[in-house]
Amino acid sequence: GKVMRFNLDGTIPQDNPFVNTKEAKPEIYSYGHRNPQGLTIHPETGEIWEAEMGPRGGDEVNVIAAGKNYGWTVITYGKEYYGPRIGDTQKKGMEQPLTYWVPSISASAIAFYTGDKFPEWKNSLFLATLSGNHVHRVVFNGRKIEKEEEYLNALEYRWRSVRTGPDGY
């Protein structure tokens, strides 16, 4: 899979990494993604953060950078559904995720908390989870994880979306 980048009017930004590469589509911004589900902008750094589902394990959170290869199917922390490993976990020239989950939580939508109702959650990354049946909170210090928490497990819902409400909740 790929992350594509367009201008608001549908044209292709001239600073996209493959705009002048004959063998590539000019709208490609990054590649080597398995199944991107969530995409958000970090409220302080402006970086693009992405969550994707792995196979049996290997769900990831990545910081997306222009022209980078995130490795699918060459590197992953997941396995085939029938058991064996898929490729390796690292390879030169391929990006490592900020974090990954084994077993899978089936990360879908992601959002940074930007409200004012829960100051201790400011800039925490929240992930909706489908197989995890909870809302997952990750506290980062830069790009290093400090803490992870699960919320709303008792509801046993599959979560598709998560966001900060306009009222800060």
PDB file of N, CA, C and O in Angstrom, residues 3 17 38 42 48 63 65-67 73 93 97 103 115-116 118 134 153 156 158:
ATOM      1  N   VAL A   3       0.791   5.736   0.754  1.00  0.00           N
ATOM      2  CA  VAL A   3       0.151   6.962   1.205  1.00  0.00           C
ATOM      3  C   VAL A   3       0.323   7.954   0.067  1.00  0.00           C
ATOM      4  O   VAL A   3       1.439   8.167  -0.419  1.00  0.00           O
ATOM      5  N   PRO A  17       7.838  13.225  -3.384  1.00  0.00           N
ATOM      6  CA  PRO A  17       9.137  12.584  -3.613  1.00  0.00           C
ATOM      7  C   PRO A  17       9.316  11.875  -4.956  1.00  0.00           C
ATOM      8  O   PRO A  17      10.443  11.712  -5.409  1.00  0.00           O
ATOM      9  N   GLY A  38      -5.569   4.511   9.891  1.00  0.00           N
ATOM     10  CA  GLY A  38      -5.682   5.802  10.552  1.00  0.00           C
ATOM     11  C   GLY A  38      -4.579   6.736  10.118  1.00  0.00           C
ATOM     12  O   GLY A  38      -3.453   6.311   9.886  1.00  0.00           O
ATOM     13  N   HIS A  42       0.282  15.302  13.937  1.00  0.00           N
ATOM     14  CA  HIS A  42       0.691  15.570  15.321  1.00  0.00           C
ATOM     15  C   HIS A  42       0.458  17.049  15.604  1.00  0.00           C
ATOM     16  O   HIS A  42       0.905  17.913  14.832  1.00  0.00           O
ATOM     17  N   ILE A  48       3.002  13.647  10.043  1.00  0.00           N
ATOM     18  CA  ILE A  48       1.904  12.758   9.691  1.00  0.00           C
ATOM     19  C   ILE A  48       2.120  11.433  10.414  1.00  0.00           C
ATOM     20  O   ILE A  48       3.166  10.800  10.252  1.00  0.00           O
ATOM     21  N   VAL A  63       5.496   7.203  11.761  1.00  0.00           N
ATOM     22  CA  VAL A  63       5.556   8.614  11.380  1.00  0.00           C
ATOM     23  C   VAL A  63       5.920   8.598   9.904  1.00  0.00           C
ATOM     24  O   VAL A  63       6.955   8.054   9.511  1.00  0.00           O
ATOM     25  N   ALA A  65       7.131   9.793   6.371  1.00  0.00           N
ATOM     26  CA  ALA A  65       8.083  10.751   5.803  1.00  0.00           C
ATOM     27  C   ALA A  65       8.140  10.558   4.293  1.00  0.00           C
ATOM     28  O   ALA A  65       7.989   9.442   3.782  1.00  0.00           O
ATOM     29  N   ALA A  66       8.368  11.625   3.596  1.00  0.00           N
ATOM     30  CA  ALA A  66       8.387  11.628   2.134  1.00  0.00           C
ATOM     31  C   ALA A  66       9.385  10.618   1.579  1.00  0.00           C
ATOM     32  O   ALA A  66      10.552  10.603   1.963  1.00  0.00           O
ATOM     33  N   GLY A  67       8.883   9.762   0.682  1.00  0.00           N
ATOM     34  CA  GLY A  67       9.737   8.841  -0.057  1.00  0.00           C
ATOM     35  C   GLY A  67      10.198   7.613   0.696  1.00  0.00           C
ATOM     36  O   GLY A  67      10.940   6.805   0.153  1.00  0.00           O
ATOM     37  N   THR A  73       6.010  -6.218   2.044  1.00  0.00           N
ATOM     38  CA  THR A  73       5.964  -7.489   2.746  1.00  0.00           C
ATOM     39  C   THR A  73       7.340  -7.991   3.161  1.00  0.00           C
ATOM     40  O   THR A  73       7.456  -9.100   3.678  1.00  0.00           O
ATOM     41  N   GLY A  93      17.309   0.354   4.836  1.00  0.00           N
ATOM     42  CA  GLY A  93      16.543   1.134   3.862  1.00  0.00           C
ATOM     43  C   GLY A  93      15.043   1.088   4.085  1.00  0.00           C
ATOM     44  O   GLY A  93      14.294   1.710   3.341  1.00  0.00           O
ATOM     45  N   PRO A  97       8.552   0.774  12.659  1.00  0.00           N
ATOM     46  CA  PRO A  97       7.423   1.476  13.273  1.00  0.00           C
ATOM     47  C   PRO A  97       7.821   2.083  14.614  1.00  0.00           C
ATOM     48  O   PRO A  97       8.782   1.629  15.243  1.00  0.00           O
ATOM     49  N   PRO A 103      -0.228  -9.796  20.154  1.00  0.00           N
ATOM     50  CA  PRO A 103      -1.151  -9.998  19.052  1.00  0.00           C
ATOM     51  C   PRO A 103      -1.762  -8.678  18.568  1.00  0.00           C
ATOM     52  O   PRO A 103      -1.642  -7.643  19.218  1.00  0.00           O
ATOM     53  N   GLY A 115      -8.097  18.362  23.314  1.00  0.00           N
ATOM     54  CA  GLY A 115      -9.064  19.086  24.139  1.00  0.00           C
ATOM     55  C   GLY A 115      -8.451  19.623  25.423  1.00  0.00           C
ATOM     56  O   GLY A 115      -7.265  19.451  25.698  1.00  0.00           O
ATOM     57  N   ASP A 116      -9.321  20.239  26.236  1.00  0.00           N
ATOM     58  CA  ASP A 116      -8.870  20.812  27.506  1.00  0.00           C
ATOM     59  C   ASP A 116      -9.539  20.165  28.716  1.00  0.00           C
ATOM     60  O   ASP A 116      -9.274  20.550  29.846  1.00  0.00           O
ATOM     61  N   PHE A 118      -9.262  16.974  29.777  1.00  0.00           N
ATOM     62  CA  PHE A 118      -8.393  15.990  30.414  1.00  0.00           C
ATOM     63  C   PHE A 118      -6.939  16.405  30.170  1.00  0.00           C
ATOM     64  O   PHE A 118      -6.280  15.898  29.274  1.00  0.00           O
ATOM     65  N   HIS A 134     -11.311  -2.182  22.507  1.00  0.00           N
ATOM     66  CA  HIS A 134     -11.094  -1.101  23.456  1.00  0.00           C
ATOM     67  C   HIS A 134     -10.583   0.125  22.705  1.00  0.00           C
ATOM     68  O   HIS A 134     -10.260   0.046  21.522  1.00  0.00           O
ATOM     69  N   ASN A 153     -13.074  -1.271  27.726  1.00  0.00           N
ATOM     70  CA  ASN A 153     -13.012  -2.704  27.425  1.00  0.00           C
ATOM     71  C   ASN A 153     -14.326  -3.404  27.732  1.00  0.00           C
ATOM     72  O   ASN A 153     -14.745  -4.301  26.991  1.00  0.00           O
ATOM     73  N   GLU A 156     -17.046  -4.151  25.153  1.00  0.00           N
ATOM     74  CA  GLU A 156     -16.788  -5.184  24.145  1.00  0.00           C
ATOM     75  C   GLU A 156     -17.217  -4.756  22.737  1.00  0.00           C
ATOM     76  O   GLU A 156     -17.718  -5.554  21.958  1.00  0.00           O
ATOM     77  N   ARG A 158     -16.363  -3.139  18.917  1.00  0.00           N
ATOM     78  CA  ARG A 158     -15.321  -2.951  17.913  1.00  0.00           C
ATOM     79  C   ARG A 158     -15.332  -1.454  17.605  1.00  0.00           C
ATOM     80  O   ARG A 158     -16.350  -0.919  17.215  1.00  0.00           O
TER      81      ARG A 158
END
